[in-house]
Amino acid sequence: MAAPARRQPTFLLVLLSLGMGQLKGLSEPLSVNPDSLEFAINLTYQRFSLLWSVRGLLDHQEIQMNFQIQISRINESNVIWTGNYITTVKSKESVHWSWESELPLECATHFVRIRSQVDDAQFPELRSWSKWTSWKEIRVLKPLSPGQTFSLFPKDNLVEAGSNMTVCYVSRSHGSEIACFLETEEIHEEEALTPHVTVFTLRNVSFLRPTGTNMHCRQKSTNELKGGLVIYVSKILEDPKNFSCETQDLKTLNCTWDPVAVTAPVNLHPSKRVQPPESYALYESFSQETRVCEHNTWCTWQVAEDSQDEYNFTLRLQNIFRERSVNLAFNLTHRVHPRPPFNFFLESVNSTNARVSWKVYPLRKPSTLLCRVECLQDEHVMEQQVNVSIGMQGEYLLSGLEPDTQYLARVCCAYGNHLWKWSDWVGQRFTTLDVAPSAPDMWRTVDPVPGGYNVTLYWKLLPKDHPRRKVLFYNITVENLDESTSTLLSVPATHSDTAVALSHSTYRISVTATSRGGTSPASALVVSGDSGDEKVEEERVVGTAEGILLSWKPRSGDAEGYVVEWYEQALGPLHGLQWKKLGPKTTHTVISPDAFRPGIRYNFRIYELSTKLMAFLLEKKTGYYQELVPLVNPQVTVEKMNAHSFTLSWKDYSTESQHGFIRGYYVYLKPKMQHCTQEYKKVALTDNSSYCKYKINDPEQKTFVVKHLQPQSVYEFFVTPFTSVGEGPNGTFMAITTTEQYSKELLRDQMLLRVLLPMGFCAALLVVIFYMKIQWMKQRCYPDIPDPYKSSILSLIKSKQSSNLTLLSPQDCTPDAIEVVHKLEGSKTQLTQKSVPKTELPLSASPQLADQSPSGGRACICFENLTYNQQVPEPCSCGHSPVPPTTQAHPLGLFSSLENIWKDYMTSLGEVPAGETGVNYVSQLTSPVSGGKDGLPIDPLVVEQCSEYKIQMVVPLGAPSSPHTEDRSLSSSAP
Amino acid sequence: MNGRTSRQDRALGADLWFSLPAPLCLMTLLMPPFRQAAPISPAEPIKQAYSLALYMQKNTSTLLQTYLQYQGSPFSDPGFSAPELQLSSLPPAAVSFKTWHALEDAERLGRAQEAFLALTQHLQLVGDDQIDLNPGSPILLAQLGAARLRAQGLLGNMAAIMTALGLPVPPEEDTLGLVPFGASAFERKCRGYVVTREYGHWTDRAVRDLALLKAKYSA
């Protein structure tokens, strides 16, 4: 706020002594007053400067004075600020002081007055205040230009974000008619300073955009834009970050930092308050030197020649609102970051060694550098790392390298006295020379085939050779030890196995690997057809966290070594066979978990290698590194189901191809009742239900009989295997319903008993009834001769017919001869004629269907005996059409019964006395055939009388027989 | 002989007008239009000026919207309009229809000439202001520059019309006069608004003016 006067202590002391002498010599008291008060207004910064002189000082007198300044606003009595300004005053020099107003000066007139006192210990008697100067009016002339009715102040002001800002406007109209907005938000905190001046206080102004924030005012009534202003907001200056200094050569310090966010808004008009870009300066406190930095991220500092080691730097950053700074104190030798070495060379590169040499840039002082030499393979693999202390140059021998391998050798250095930062790397790639590889690790599998055996050879490079060594090819030598012959095979380097077919001899097989560096020693085995696999029982093994432990008993005491091979059981030995060779005294080994996968079953074979390199199978093992729960559940079928049990079967389930050894099965059963039988274990479910669980400990037991069930009940079951880890996956229960109390067989038997027996009984009863019915029918319709007239049918006819129907009474008949009509077949009738012994007479005795007659009469059954048919009117003409007997149909059942009756009848005839056989008798069953008198005229009136039994009538003798008579066989003849 | 050559030139120029892209047309317009010594028909320069005015008319709305968009509230508020803002150094385009219709050719062309002369100078001023106020707005600055170039082109065409009609071409004057360089940022934003707004109004009026002349002097 105040501009301090320039002080010159030495000169002031002299002047003060002179002044004292003068003041002491004066008789009257010294009167020192401010005078000639002038002012100047700077609207850009909203400040006014006061300039006044001090009256009463002697020439060259210099005295410290205290000026009290009072500022009023609007009117003189409205004092808004009172403050003191202490400064040293010289004679004939004006005092300068300025005051910045929060309220834009355009909006109010200010008044200022000053009084003073001597604030100097040498003049204690002058400490009284002088009189106030008269009020000085400070007013901006014409805040509104001619014709202008409204104006906002301050124009284009620059403020820092978060600060408060006072805005006012001068309007020729009343302030209440104006509404002002900051961007789009209306401002309500307004205060009427005068009727034409209104003040706003904008609090916590925020940064919106570099191009400023608009504020404008409108006439409320007309919405007319009255005026506005732009407020430029500067972001708050931040502290510089990551300030750091270092030197590469102890001659120059390079200080760096992260640039801060730009705070300055856009470039304003030169007449406005401008915030320049942030400026950085570096200040060193020991030397008290300052350097203005040209860049906003780094600055250099020349190290003094006078061996200054300690430095205390301050990086200052400022804008017009505030200053930020960060400190950094350090010892120069602790901030050495050497430049990368140069002249890096590789020399004497062979298969295992290489020599590297390099130089470093000199430092200001003779110093020792610590250099790090690295040898990397494949960009990342650290092979060697060593630190070497050097002066100006260094060298190092890289040893123990692999032949024919590409390496990256590189070096970096740091200051040896105090390690702070390593330099950047300098390096070079090189490849070591090649040498012959080691003997390959070889193994085999032997498969007997007719006529010999197939040997599959597997080999791999030793870990130290693989995969760096570039093998060109493999040579395989197969030597028949029995016949002393040999075969050489060459296999490309990309192969690691091959198969050879051998006869029943003993062979020595050897493998060598050839690279550019030479051929490896041979790796050999002796194989024969007898591997002895069948003689060894297979055992089970289970892995642990360390792997799978395999142990064996040696076969002989002079073994060359042992070989453990293993492969996935599901894939077989031809896919992914692995092996491990062990020394002669070994009886166990642990295969690391890296070779196995959980849940996979592996087969192990342990061989002993004899001194003749022949392998003998010692043991066979199978197992899992880590057992898992079964992957799938068996497919269960239900068999032998009855009312109280059923059988579950899962015979197709394979126990060998699971993720663990199947130890058994769990059978889950959801019973109808909430209790389980003794052999089950009850397991409760979360939903308050429960099921019964039965454990089968035999993995080969793949059937299970569920007993003690209730008939016609629903049971749900579920079968899952289990391993040592747990049981199989959750599955859905299958539902099954038990049968009824009695099985189908019983039902079948009962059916027989309940249905067939009654049916048989009924049938027999029906036969009896029917037989009885037949008897009844016979009695009713055609009673046995000699009482045929006892027929009730006849009596019925008699009641209806006239008396011209004559019954033949036995007493009226003169028996001449008796012919017995005998029926040969069911479908044929026979007619016996008395006048022509042994002559067949056609007889129609079967019931005829009336509709078969040409006359087409109503269907009816007539019984007619034409034997008695004389010249009498036909009471019933039932279709006596000339129908051939061959066309007669026989209702079988009825007719068979009639046959029986017929037989009885014939029997009765046989018993008739000869004298009584003078009347021809024709069975009532026969029907007349056509011809002769058979063609009786059909009386339509008599047709209605069908279904009646036609009474037996006398048939005249000698009646012509039917032409068909000859075709009839004679069943019997009169005696 | 001279007259025939002149007719060929005009015919060639007329052909090129529609086939050349707009920037090249503007370049031709910026060249000294016609020789005073060669009396020509006013129909062709009227036609060319009318075409240019139509082309300008298509872009005036875009210019105004782009300008307002960069100035912040209230200028960028939807539907912003402040007809009360005027510039004394810029003649208003608004005129009653009766007065406008009764204008003589010389007065009609003279007023348009005066307005576009003032507009070219004001567009230059507005462009300079926006370099300070919105330095990161090359699109706005380009549109302001293009508008000024077209206004100058129209001035040349109008001079050609006046020459063809035998009217005296008014000398170029400093219509802007003393520029208040101390104008506040808000005042400069308002000034730019008035200039871009009046540029559109004057372009609309020029289209009507030239349409009237085109109908009057068409063959």
CSV table of N, CA, C and O in Angstrom, one decimal, chain A residues 19 197 329 340 594 603 690 896:
chain,number,residue,atom,x,y,z
A,19,GLY,N,21.0,18.0,11.9
A,19,GLY,CA,19.6,18.4,12.2
A,19,GLY,C,19.5,18.7,13.7
A,19,GLY,O,18.9,19.7,14.2
A,197,VAL,N,-26.2,5.5,-7.9
A,197,VAL,CA,-25.0,4.6,-7.8
A,197,VAL,C,-25.4,3.4,-7.0
A,197,VAL,O,-25.9,3.5,-5.9
A,329,ALA,N,18.1,-27.5,-0.8
A,329,ALA,CA,19.5,-27.4,-0.3
A,329,ALA,C,20.2,-28.7,-0.5
A,329,ALA,O,19.6,-29.8,-0.2
A,340,PRO,N,26.5,-40.6,-19.9
A,340,PRO,CA,26.7,-42.0,-20.3
A,340,PRO,C,28.2,-42.2,-20.7
A,340,PRO,O,28.8,-41.3,-21.3
A,594,ASP,N,5.3,-79.2,-11.3
A,594,ASP,CA,5.2,-78.6,-12.6
A,594,ASP,C,4.9,-79.6,-13.7
A,594,ASP,O,4.4,-79.2,-14.8
A,603,ASN,N,0.2,-92.5,-15.4
A,603,ASN,CA,0.8,-93.8,-15.2
A,603,ASN,C,2.3,-93.6,-15.1
A,603,ASN,O,3.0,-92.9,-15.9
A,690,SER,N,-35.3,-83.1,3.6
A,690,SER,CA,-34.2,-84.0,3.9
A,690,SER,C,-34.2,-85.1,2.9
A,690,SER,O,-35.2,-85.4,2.2
A,896,SER,N,-76.1,-127.6,-35.1
A,896,SER,CA,-75.4,-128.7,-34.4
A,896,SER,C,-76.3,-129.2,-33.3
A,896,SER,O,-76.3,-130.4,-33.0
